[in-house]
Short mmCIF file of C-alpha atoms in Angstrom, two decimals:
data_model
loop_
_atom_site.label_atom_id
_atom_site.label_comp_id
_atom_site.label_asym_id
_atom_site.label_seq_id
_atom_site.Cartn_x
_atom_site.Cartn_y
_atom_site.Cartn_z
CA UNK A 1 75.49 120.24 110.09
CA UNK A 2 78.26 122.80 110.24
CA UNK A 3 78.38 125.26 107.38
CA UNK A 4 81.15 124.83 104.83
CA UNK A 5 84.12 127.07 105.09
CA UNK A 6 84.77 129.71 102.47
CA UNK A 7 87.81 127.83 101.24
CA UNK A 8 85.85 124.63 100.63
CA UNK A 9 83.12 126.52 98.78
CA UNK A 10 85.73 128.08 96.51
CA UNK A 11 87.22 124.64 95.83
CA UNK A 12 83.83 123.25 94.82
CA UNK A 13 83.21 126.14 92.44
CA UNK A 14 86.63 125.64 90.87
CA UNK A 15 85.95 121.93 90.42
CA UNK A 16 82.61 122.68 88.71
CA UNK A 17 84.27 125.17 86.39
CA UNK A 18 86.99 122.67 85.61
CA UNK A 19 84.41 119.97 84.76
CA UNK A 20 82.46 122.40 82.54
CA UNK A 21 85.65 123.50 80.79
CA UNK A 22 86.69 119.89 80.27
CA UNK A 23 83.26 119.15 78.77
CA UNK A 24 83.54 122.08 76.39
CA UNK A 25 87.01 121.02 75.36
CA UNK A 26 85.73 117.52 74.71
CA UNK A 27 82.98 118.81 72.41
CA UNK A 28 85.48 121.00 70.58
CA UNK A 29 87.82 118.05 70.22
CA UNK A 30 85.02 115.95 68.76
CA UNK A 31 84.14 118.60 66.17
CA UNK A 32 87.80 119.10 65.30
CA UNK A 33 88.38 115.37 65.00
CA UNK A 34 85.30 114.99 62.79
CA UNK A 35 86.51 117.82 60.58
CA UNK A 36 89.95 116.31 60.18
CA UNK A 37 88.42 113.00 59.14
CA UNK A 38 86.70 114.72 56.18
CA UNK A 39 89.09 117.58 55.46
CA UNK A 40 92.51 115.97 55.69
CA UNK A 41 94.71 118.25 53.60
CA UNK A 42 95.33 121.97 53.34
CA UNK A 43 96.62 122.06 49.75
CA UNK A 44 95.29 121.47 46.27
CA UNK A 45 96.61 118.89 43.84
CA UNK A 46 98.94 120.20 41.11
CA UNK A 47 97.62 118.15 38.19
CA UNK A 48 96.67 120.76 35.59
CA UNK A 49 98.71 121.05 32.42
CA UNK A 50 98.71 123.99 30.02
CA UNK A 51 95.90 122.65 27.84
CA UNK A 52 93.78 122.02 30.94
CA UNK A 53 94.28 125.62 32.10
CA UNK A 54 93.31 127.13 28.75
CA UNK A 55 90.35 124.75 28.54
CA UNK A 56 88.92 125.84 31.91
CA UNK A 57 89.42 129.54 31.14
CA UNK A 58 88.13 129.37 27.55
CA UNK A 59 85.10 127.35 28.60
CA UNK A 60 84.29 130.01 31.21
CA UNK A 61 84.87 132.92 28.83
CA UNK A 62 82.61 131.62 26.04
CA UNK A 63 79.07 131.43 27.39
CA UNK A 64 76.06 132.85 25.57
CA UNK A 65 77.44 136.32 24.79
CA UNK A 66 78.43 135.86 21.16
CA UNK A 67 75.53 133.54 20.45
CA UNK A 68 72.71 135.43 22.18
CA UNK A 69 73.62 138.83 23.65
CA UNK A 70 75.27 139.91 20.40
CA UNK A 71 71.76 140.19 18.94
CA UNK A 72 70.89 142.81 21.53
CA UNK A 73 74.01 144.81 20.60
CA UNK A 74 73.20 144.57 16.87
CA UNK A 75 69.61 145.70 17.49
CA UNK A 76 70.77 148.83 19.30
CA UNK A 77 73.91 149.88 17.39
CA UNK A 78 73.52 148.15 14.04
CA UNK A 79 75.98 145.58 12.59
CA UNK A 80 78.74 148.16 12.07
CA UNK A 81 78.22 149.66 15.53
CA UNK A 82 78.27 146.19 17.08
CA UNK A 83 81.58 145.39 15.38
CA UNK A 84 83.07 148.70 16.58
CA UNK A 85 81.85 148.02 20.13
CA UNK A 86 83.45 144.56 20.08
CA UNK A 87 86.64 146.08 18.67
CA UNK A 88 86.92 148.61 21.51
CA UNK A 89 86.08 145.93 24.07
CA UNK A 90 88.83 143.72 22.69
CA UNK A 91 91.28 146.63 23.08
CA UNK A 92 90.46 146.88 26.79
CA UNK A 93 90.71 143.12 27.29
CA UNK A 94 93.98 143.09 25.35
CA UNK A 95 95.50 145.71 27.66
CA UNK A 96 94.30 143.90 30.81
CA UNK A 97 95.46 140.43 29.82
CA UNK A 98 98.88 141.64 28.65
CA UNK A 99 99.41 143.15 32.09
CA UNK A 100 98.20 140.03 33.86
CA UNK A 101 100.38 137.79 31.66
CA UNK A 102 103.51 139.62 32.76
CA UNK A 103 102.44 139.72 36.39
CA UNK A 104 101.81 135.98 36.52
CA UNK A 105 105.17 135.23 34.88
CA UNK A 106 106.96 137.15 37.67
CA UNK A 107 104.77 135.98 40.55
CA UNK A 108 102.92 132.72 39.71
CA UNK A 109 101.55 132.18 43.22
CA UNK A 110 98.29 130.61 44.31
CA UNK A 111 95.51 133.08 44.96
CA UNK A 112 97.01 135.56 42.51
CA UNK A 113 93.66 137.35 42.20
CA UNK A 114 93.97 138.44 45.85
CA UNK A 115 97.75 138.29 46.13
CA UNK A 116 98.60 141.06 43.65
CA UNK A 117 96.54 143.84 45.25
CA UNK A 118 97.46 142.47 48.68
CA UNK A 119 101.22 142.66 48.08
CA UNK A 120 101.50 145.65 45.77
CA UNK A 121 98.66 147.85 47.09
CA UNK A 122 97.09 146.96 50.44
CA UNK A 123 95.96 143.87 52.33
CA UNK A 124 92.40 145.22 52.63
CA UNK A 125 92.16 145.65 48.86
CA UNK A 126 93.30 142.07 48.33
CA UNK A 127 90.54 140.79 50.62
CA UNK A 128 87.93 143.00 48.94
CA UNK A 129 88.99 141.82 45.48
CA UNK A 130 88.72 138.19 46.59
CA UNK A 131 85.24 138.61 48.06
CA UNK A 132 83.91 140.55 45.07
CA UNK A 133 85.45 138.10 42.61
CA UNK A 134 83.87 135.17 44.46
CA UNK A 135 80.48 136.90 44.54
CA UNK A 136 80.65 137.90 40.86
CA UNK A 137 81.36 134.32 39.77
CA UNK A 138 78.61 132.93 42.00
CA UNK A 139 76.11 135.27 40.36
CA UNK A 140 77.50 134.41 36.93
CA UNK A 141 76.77 130.78 37.71
CA UNK A 142 73.17 131.71 38.58
CA UNK A 143 72.66 133.70 35.38
CA UNK A 144 74.23 131.08 33.12
CA UNK A 145 72.22 128.30 34.76
CA UNK A 146 68.99 130.20 34.14
CA UNK A 147 70.05 130.88 30.55
CA UNK A 148 70.67 127.16 30.03
CA UNK A 149 67.29 126.33 31.60
CA UNK A 150 65.58 128.84 29.30
CA UNK A 151 67.08 127.14 26.26
CA UNK A 152 65.22 123.95 27.18
CA UNK A 153 61.93 125.74 26.46
CA UNK A 154 62.73 125.69 22.76
CA UNK A 155 61.33 122.15 22.55
CA UNK A 156 58.10 122.99 24.36
CA UNK A 157 56.84 123.64 27.87
CA UNK A 158 56.58 119.94 28.74
CA UNK A 159 59.89 120.04 30.62
CA UNK A 160 59.45 122.97 32.99
CA UNK A 161 62.09 125.56 33.78
CA UNK A 162 62.10 124.44 37.42
CA UNK A 163 62.88 120.83 36.52
CA UNK A 164 65.51 121.93 34.02
CA UNK A 165 67.14 124.18 36.60
CA UNK A 166 67.29 121.35 39.14
CA UNK A 167 68.87 118.92 36.65
CA UNK A 168 71.42 121.49 35.52
CA UNK A 169 72.43 122.34 39.09
CA UNK A 170 72.92 118.64 39.86
CA UNK A 171 75.14 118.31 36.78
CA UNK A 172 77.20 121.32 37.91
CA UNK A 173 77.88 119.98 41.39
CA UNK A 174 78.75 116.51 40.05
CA UNK A 175 81.23 117.93 37.55
CA UNK A 176 82.99 119.96 40.24
CA UNK A 177 83.34 117.29 42.94
CA UNK A 178 85.34 115.00 40.68
CA UNK A 179 89.13 115.12 40.75
CA UNK A 180 90.93 118.10 39.29
CA UNK A 181 92.60 116.01 36.56
CA UNK A 182 89.23 114.73 35.32
CA UNK A 183 87.86 118.25 35.53
CA UNK A 184 90.80 119.59 33.52
CA UNK A 185 90.29 116.97 30.80
CA UNK A 186 86.61 117.89 30.59
CA UNK A 187 87.51 121.58 30.33
CA UNK A 188 89.90 120.81 27.47
CA UNK A 189 87.16 118.88 25.62
CA UNK A 190 84.64 121.68 26.23
CA UNK A 191 87.09 124.23 24.82
CA UNK A 192 87.50 122.44 21.51
CA UNK A 193 83.79 121.80 21.15
CA UNK A 194 83.15 125.54 21.55
CA UNK A 195 85.90 126.45 19.09
CA UNK A 196 84.39 124.06 16.53
CA UNK A 197 80.92 125.52 17.20
CA UNK A 198 82.08 129.10 16.56
CA UNK A 199 83.94 128.06 13.41
CA UNK A 200 80.89 126.20 12.09
CA UNK A 201 78.73 129.26 12.72
CA UNK A 202 81.20 131.44 10.83
CA UNK A 203 81.27 129.02 7.88
CA UNK A 204 77.47 128.89 7.90
CA UNK A 205 77.23 132.70 7.79
CA UNK A 206 79.60 132.77 4.80
CA UNK A 207 77.55 130.10 3.02
CA UNK A 208 74.27 131.91 3.69
CA UNK A 209 75.73 135.19 2.46
CA UNK A 210 76.89 133.40 -0.69
CA UNK A 211 73.32 132.20 -1.37
CA UNK A 212 72.94 128.90 0.49
CA UNK A 213 69.37 128.06 1.41
CA UNK A 214 66.07 128.33 -0.49
CA UNK A 215 65.48 131.98 0.51
CA UNK A 216 67.58 135.05 -0.11
CA UNK A 217 68.52 137.08 2.95
CA UNK A 218 68.12 140.84 3.14
CA UNK A 219 70.80 142.39 5.35
CA UNK A 220 71.81 145.99 6.05
CA UNK A 221 75.44 146.23 7.12
CA UNK A 222 75.34 149.72 8.53
CA UNK A 223 75.37 151.63 11.78
CA UNK A 224 72.08 152.47 13.49
CA UNK A 225 70.55 155.90 12.72
CA UNK A 226 71.18 157.01 16.31
CA UNK A 227 70.53 155.99 19.90
CA UNK A 228 67.18 154.63 20.99
CA UNK A 229 66.49 152.82 24.25
CA UNK A 230 64.09 150.40 22.60
CA UNK A 231 65.85 149.83 19.31
CA UNK A 232 64.77 150.59 15.78
CA UNK A 233 62.33 147.79 15.10
CA UNK A 234 59.79 150.41 13.99
CA UNK A 235 60.17 153.55 11.89
CA UNK A 236 63.05 155.45 13.47
CA UNK A 237 61.51 158.80 12.47
CA UNK A 238 58.63 158.38 14.89
CA UNK A 239 60.60 156.95 17.78
CA UNK A 240 62.13 158.90 20.63
CA UNK A 241 65.90 158.93 20.94
CA UNK A 242 69.04 160.79 19.88
CA UNK A 243 69.50 160.88 16.10
CA UNK A 244 72.58 161.76 14.10
CA UNK A 245 76.29 161.24 14.65
CA UNK A 246 76.08 161.92 18.39
CA UNK A 247 73.35 159.32 18.77
CA UNK A 248 75.42 156.76 16.86
CA UNK A 249 78.42 157.33 19.12
CA UNK A 250 76.24 157.01 22.23
CA UNK A 251 74.67 153.81 20.89
CA UNK A 252 78.11 152.25 20.40
CA UNK A 253 79.27 153.46 23.82
CA UNK A 254 76.16 152.00 25.46
CA UNK A 255 76.82 148.64 23.81
CA UNK A 256 80.50 148.71 24.78
CA UNK A 257 79.83 147.66 28.38
CA UNK A 258 77.72 144.72 27.23
CA UNK A 259 80.36 143.75 24.68
CA UNK A 260 83.13 143.84 27.30
CA UNK A 261 81.29 141.33 29.48
CA UNK A 262 81.34 138.86 26.59
CA UNK A 263 85.16 138.83 26.71
CA UNK A 264 85.42 138.32 30.48
CA UNK A 265 86.89 135.07 31.79
CA UNK A 266 90.53 135.25 30.75
CA UNK A 267 91.55 136.06 34.32
CA UNK A 268 90.44 132.55 35.29
CA UNK A 269 93.95 131.50 34.29
CA UNK A 270 95.25 133.08 37.51
CA UNK A 271 92.88 131.03 39.67
CA UNK A 272 94.40 127.77 38.38
CA UNK A 273 97.87 128.71 39.70
CA UNK A 274 97.39 126.59 42.83
CA UNK A 275 96.68 123.46 40.74
CA UNK A 276 99.02 124.00 37.78
CA UNK A 277 101.95 121.59 37.38
CA UNK A 278 104.30 124.28 36.05
CA UNK A 279 102.74 127.66 36.83
CA UNK A 280 105.79 129.74 35.90
CA UNK A 281 106.00 128.23 32.41
CA UNK A 282 102.33 127.60 31.65
CA UNK A 283 100.38 130.52 33.11
CA UNK A 284 101.93 133.38 31.05
CA UNK A 285 101.39 131.44 27.82
CA UNK A 286 97.84 130.56 28.86
CA UNK A 287 97.12 134.21 29.71
CA UNK A 288 98.29 135.34 26.27
CA UNK A 289 96.26 132.55 24.67
CA UNK A 290 93.16 133.84 26.47
CA UNK A 291 93.27 137.27 24.86
CA UNK A 292 94.35 136.19 21.37
CA UNK A 293 92.00 133.31 20.55
CA UNK A 294 88.66 134.50 22.06
CA UNK A 295 89.14 138.05 20.75
CA UNK A 296 89.90 136.78 17.26
CA UNK A 297 86.93 134.40 17.16
CA UNK A 298 84.53 136.97 18.58
CA UNK A 299 85.52 139.69 16.12
CA UNK A 300 85.21 137.35 13.14
CA UNK A 301 81.89 135.99 14.42
CA UNK A 302 80.24 139.37 15.04
CA UNK A 303 81.47 140.66 11.67
CA UNK A 304 80.09 137.71 9.70
CA UNK A 305 76.71 137.62 11.42
CA UNK A 306 76.48 141.39 10.96
CA UNK A 307 76.87 140.89 7.21
CA UNK A 308 73.85 138.57 7.16
CA UNK A 309 71.35 139.82 9.76
CA UNK A 310 68.88 142.67 9.44
CA UNK A 311 69.20 144.77 12.59
CA UNK A 312 65.57 145.93 12.14
CA UNK A 313 64.35 142.34 12.52
CA UNK A 314 61.84 142.29 15.42
CA UNK A 315 63.03 138.85 16.53
CA UNK A 316 66.32 140.28 17.82
CA UNK A 317 66.39 140.55 21.63
CA UNK A 318 66.30 143.87 23.43
CA UNK A 319 66.38 144.67 27.17
CA UNK A 320 63.14 146.68 27.08
CA UNK A 321 61.17 145.29 24.15
CA UNK A 322 59.58 141.89 23.50
CA UNK A 323 58.04 141.78 20.04
CA UNK A 324 57.78 138.02 19.58
CA UNK A 325 54.08 137.19 19.52
CA UNK A 326 54.31 133.48 20.40
CA UNK A 327 53.35 133.35 24.13
CA UNK A 328 55.79 130.56 24.99
CA UNK A 329 58.75 132.43 23.51
CA UNK A 330 57.77 135.94 24.60
CA UNK A 331 60.70 137.10 26.71
CA UNK A 332 62.18 133.61 26.99
CA UNK A 333 65.84 133.32 26.05
CA UNK A 334 66.02 130.55 23.45
CA UNK A 335 67.88 130.09 20.20
CA UNK A 336 64.94 131.79 18.46
CA UNK A 337 66.44 135.13 19.60
CA UNK A 338 70.00 134.43 18.45
CA UNK A 339 71.14 136.47 15.41
CA UNK A 340 72.79 133.35 13.98
CA UNK A 341 69.55 131.36 14.19
CA UNK A 342 67.54 134.30 12.82
CA UNK A 343 69.80 134.37 9.75
CA UNK A 344 69.46 130.60 9.28
CA UNK A 345 65.68 130.70 9.63
CA UNK A 346 65.44 133.63 7.22
CA UNK A 347 67.47 131.64 4.69
CA UNK A 348 64.96 128.78 5.02
CA UNK A 349 67.30 126.18 6.55
CA UNK A 350 65.10 124.18 8.92
CA UNK A 351 67.55 121.62 10.32
CA UNK A 352 70.06 123.76 12.20
CA UNK A 353 67.99 125.83 14.71
CA UNK A 354 67.23 122.89 17.01
CA UNK A 355 70.84 121.73 16.93
CA UNK A 356 72.11 125.25 17.68
CA UNK A 357 69.70 125.58 20.61
CA UNK A 358 71.21 122.43 22.13
CA UNK A 359 74.71 123.78 21.42
CA UNK A 360 73.92 127.10 23.12
CA UNK A 361 72.51 125.23 26.13
CA UNK A 362 75.75 123.26 26.32
CA UNK A 363 77.80 126.47 26.07
CA UNK A 364 75.88 128.15 28.89
CA UNK A 365 76.12 125.08 31.14
CA UNK A 366 79.87 124.60 30.65
CA UNK A 367 80.49 128.30 31.29
CA UNK A 368 78.53 128.00 34.54
CA UNK A 369 80.67 124.97 35.34
CA UNK A 370 83.86 127.05 35.05
CA UNK A 371 82.46 129.86 37.18
CA UNK A 372 81.65 127.38 39.96
CA UNK A 373 85.21 126.05 39.77
CA UNK A 374 86.68 129.56 39.96
CA UNK A 375 84.42 130.69 42.80
CA UNK A 376 85.15 127.56 44.87
CA UNK A 377 88.94 127.92 44.50
CA UNK A 378 88.71 131.61 45.33
CA UNK A 379 86.72 130.86 48.48
CA UNK A 380 89.15 128.07 49.42
CA UNK A 381 92.14 130.43 49.25
CA UNK A 382 90.24 133.16 51.11
CA UNK A 383 89.44 130.67 53.88
CA UNK A 384 93.10 129.72 54.22
CA UNK A 385 93.88 133.37 54.95
CA UNK A 386 91.11 133.65 57.52
CA UNK A 387 91.93 134.30 61.18
CA UNK A 388 89.06 132.00 62.27
CA UNK A 389 90.39 128.52 62.95
CA UNK A 390 87.11 126.74 62.20
CA UNK A 391 86.96 128.32 58.72
CA UNK A 392 90.57 127.37 58.03
CA UNK A 393 89.95 123.79 59.18
CA UNK A 394 86.83 123.27 57.03
CA UNK A 395 86.49 125.61 54.06
CA UNK A 396 90.26 126.00 53.83
CA UNK A 397 90.97 122.28 53.63
CA UNK A 398 90.42 119.48 51.11
CA UNK A 399 89.39 115.84 51.25
CA UNK A 400 91.68 112.89 50.62
CA UNK A 401 91.52 113.55 46.88
CA UNK A 402 92.62 117.19 47.35
CA UNK A 403 89.19 118.51 46.33
CA UNK A 404 87.87 121.50 48.36
CA UNK A 405 84.42 120.03 49.00
CA UNK A 406 83.34 122.60 51.59
CA UNK A 407 84.32 125.51 49.35
CA UNK A 408 82.51 123.90 46.40
CA UNK A 409 79.31 123.38 48.39
CA UNK A 410 79.32 126.91 49.83
CA UNK A 411 79.94 128.41 46.38
CA UNK A 412 77.18 126.21 44.96
CA UNK A 413 74.56 127.40 47.47
CA UNK A 414 73.94 130.77 45.69
CA UNK A 415 73.10 128.74 42.60
CA UNK A 416 69.76 127.96 44.19
CA UNK A 417 68.80 131.56 43.40
CA UNK A 418 68.24 130.28 39.87
CA UNK A 419 64.90 128.90 41.06
CA UNK A 420 63.66 132.49 41.44
CA UNK A 421 63.19 132.58 37.66
CA UNK A 422 60.99 129.48 37.59
CA UNK A 423 57.76 131.47 37.28
CA UNK A 424 59.29 134.27 35.24
CA UNK A 425 57.45 134.88 32.01
CA UNK A 426 60.05 137.43 30.91
CA UNK A 427 63.67 137.15 31.91
CA UNK A 428 66.33 139.59 30.78
CA UNK A 429 70.03 139.56 31.43
CA UNK A 430 71.74 142.85 32.22
CA UNK A 431 75.47 143.25 32.60
CA UNK A 432 76.84 146.24 34.42
CA UNK A 433 78.87 146.10 37.56
CA UNK A 434 81.13 143.31 36.31
CA UNK A 435 83.21 146.03 34.68
CA UNK A 436 84.31 146.98 38.21
CA UNK A 437 86.05 143.61 38.48
CA UNK A 438 87.83 144.28 35.21
CA UNK A 439 88.74 147.73 36.55
CA UNK A 440 90.37 146.11 39.59
CA UNK A 441 92.42 143.86 37.29
CA UNK A 442 93.65 146.91 35.41
CA UNK A 443 94.52 148.67 38.67
CA UNK A 444 96.58 145.64 39.64
CA UNK A 445 98.39 145.65 36.32
CA UNK A 446 99.05 149.38 36.44
CA UNK A 447 100.25 149.26 40.05
CA UNK A 448 102.51 146.32 39.28
CA UNK A 449 104.16 148.07 36.36
CA UNK A 450 104.50 151.37 38.22
CA UNK A 451 106.11 149.54 41.11
CA UNK A 452 108.60 148.06 38.66
CA UNK A 453 109.49 151.55 37.53
CA UNK A 454 109.56 152.87 41.11
CA UNK A 455 111.96 150.24 42.42
CA UNK A 456 114.36 149.49 39.53
CA UNK A 457 116.86 147.83 41.87
CA UNK A 458 114.26 145.28 42.91
CA UNK A 459 112.64 144.51 39.54
CA UNK A 460 114.25 145.89 36.41
CA UNK A 461 112.30 144.93 33.29
CA UNK A 462 115.15 146.03 31.00
CA UNK A 463 117.72 143.57 32.32
CA UNK A 464 118.61 140.64 30.10
CA UNK A 465 117.96 138.21 32.97
CA UNK A 466 114.36 139.47 33.24
CA UNK A 467 113.77 139.19 29.49
CA UNK A 468 115.03 135.61 29.41
CA UNK A 469 113.25 134.34 32.51
CA UNK A 470 109.93 136.20 32.32
CA UNK A 471 107.40 137.28 29.75
CA UNK A 472 107.91 140.97 29.02
CA UNK A 473 104.92 142.77 27.52
CA UNK A 474 105.99 145.50 25.15
CA UNK A 475 105.02 149.15 25.67
CA UNK A 476 104.29 148.87 29.37
CA UNK A 477 102.95 150.58 31.40
CA UNK A 478 101.14 152.15 28.43
CA UNK A 479 98.77 149.19 28.03
CA UNK A 480 97.88 149.19 31.72
CA UNK A 481 97.25 152.94 31.67
CA UNK A 482 95.02 152.63 28.57
CA UNK A 483 93.01 149.88 30.23
CA UNK A 484 92.71 151.87 33.45
CA UNK A 485 91.49 155.01 31.68
CA UNK A 486 88.98 153.18 29.49
CA UNK A 487 87.57 151.14 32.38
CA UNK A 488 87.33 154.21 34.61
CA UNK A 489 85.51 156.14 31.88
CA UNK A 490 83.14 153.22 31.32
CA UNK A 491 82.39 152.91 35.03
CA UNK A 492 81.55 156.61 35.26
CA UNK A 493 79.32 156.71 32.18
CA UNK A 494 77.78 153.23 32.20
CA UNK A 495 74.51 154.53 33.70
CA UNK A 496 73.97 157.46 31.35
CA UNK A 497 71.31 155.62 29.32
CA UNK A 498 69.25 154.98 32.47
CA UNK A 499 69.49 158.68 33.38
CA UNK A 500 68.42 159.60 29.85
CA UNK A 501 65.43 157.24 29.94
CA UNK A 502 64.44 158.52 33.38
CA UNK A 503 64.59 162.19 32.40
CA UNK A 504 63.25 162.00 28.85
CA UNK A 505 60.77 159.20 29.59
CA UNK A 506 61.66 157.20 26.50
CA UNK A 507 58.85 155.41 24.74
CA UNK A 508 58.59 151.78 25.80
CA UNK A 509 60.71 152.19 28.96
CA UNK A 510 58.90 152.45 32.28
CA UNK A 511 60.10 154.55 35.19
CA UNK A 512 60.73 151.42 37.23
CA UNK A 513 62.90 149.92 34.48
CA UNK A 514 64.97 153.12 34.34
CA UNK A 515 65.48 153.13 38.12
CA UNK A 516 66.50 149.45 38.12
CA UNK A 517 68.97 150.09 35.28
CA UNK A 518 70.44 153.09 37.10
CA UNK A 519 70.85 151.27 40.41
CA UNK A 520 72.37 148.16 38.87
CA UNK A 521 74.80 150.25 36.82
CA UNK A 522 76.45 151.82 39.86
CA UNK A 523 75.68 149.55 42.78
CA UNK A 524 78.61 147.25 42.06
CA UNK A 525 76.95 144.16 43.56
CA UNK A 526 75.19 141.33 41.76
CA UNK A 527 71.60 140.70 42.75
CA UNK A 528 68.23 139.57 41.47
CA UNK A 529 65.10 141.72 41.13
CA UNK A 530 61.65 140.24 40.71
CA UNK A 531 59.15 142.69 39.27
CA UNK A 532 55.63 142.65 40.73
CA UNK A 533 53.20 141.16 38.27
CA UNK A 534 50.56 143.29 36.62
CA UNK A 535 46.96 142.13 36.33
CA UNK A 536 46.83 139.30 33.84
CA UNK A 537 50.62 138.97 33.73
CA UNK A 538 53.07 136.62 35.36
CA UNK A 539 56.12 137.55 37.39
CA UNK A 540 58.92 139.15 35.39
CA UNK A 541 62.40 138.33 36.55
CA UNK A 542 65.35 140.59 35.95
CA UNK A 543 68.78 139.15 36.64
CA UNK A 544 71.59 141.61 37.06
CA UNK A 545 75.30 140.98 37.11
#
């Protein structure tokens, strides 16, 4: 048989390559067709009204901070120091949200969280802000889910933390896959339930202070005698720390970061821009609502509970000390550690603690629900900006009901980290690097206002047309500059307490705890640390945001 010519061999190779290419194209077409059957649209459904927007944001802002973490602040700084810390934190949040309210009135676009730094600073900063904001909310969902699971242990260990975590995660995913209008109505209902809860707690504190209950309370509305890493549950004279006026200032400053995290969540208003019916009219009002109402309720709440609680009470939570002797509650975050419940129990009222535990569980779960919503919408808008076609065609698209299912599922996956705390005997919640996200918001506000001053022909805030059409925050850019300076100072000094504990070797604080505190203060990324168990002890989980 005569050998084939070179030309014929080349033709055969070309035919084989053509067949292989056609096969690959067929597979790609199948995947693309399958994706388009599930993800049919590339836009969200504009069904959210103003009360829906404020409901989603308020529900995400009010978690367990006022109810639970406020006890930790009172234990370290005293009732007066806690109120001062909340007051300074509200000043920072006030400056940030006033800047964001004006920005969103001028540019109410979808993906505003990434759009503002992208347009007014740099495209790379916009992408970084989007990724960090998505990650921060995913980790917030993990922490809030674990907090809600811990609250179930109030009624006994029969329903394990693992089972509670699984049920709560299922509830979260079911709430988020429903239509945006149903979700908005639920957020509105959650908002009013939380407002009623805070008001009832305030009324209860007033009644207890006036003498309600069989027992008289013994409070000490004062500032702590100084700074101490492990609180002042014992005689302050024999404890290590920094006494005097300087120690009091440092105690308040240390609590300021924790207090600021309790106010976070108002920026969620910007995330709803893509689903708001009238973003230009509703978002600025919603942004102002989100710094007036939560700040007012939080300040009144921390003041009233400070009037009633004894900050030397060993039942108050503390990041480094667990004094509760009951094994089931040792280190477990339940209503038993809330300053409000401590006051009620001290007054001898036996009915309310169980009800409040259920209310705090509900508050933590609904806050986790809002963080999943925010993280999924952030990921959806990030995917639409991606240069990878497959990501745009899946994560960046919605189903027939305009729900971003792929983005919701991918944002939900980190929630499984909550199972890491299943065997944790002691779980503590530490807030640190979330201030960096607030710092980015302030940078956006400052840059926006400076750009207005730099290009007066483009955007002139003093023109009558601007004042009529847009919300104009008074005394700008002063508010943005104040927020920027305070956040920058907090970011620089937020790890000083860990350095102090590491160098002085404070009583009750181990070297490992100091190193973990120092790393989490400056790392800027949310993660989970599981401490190795000591002989005779279980695993101790430390969740860091």
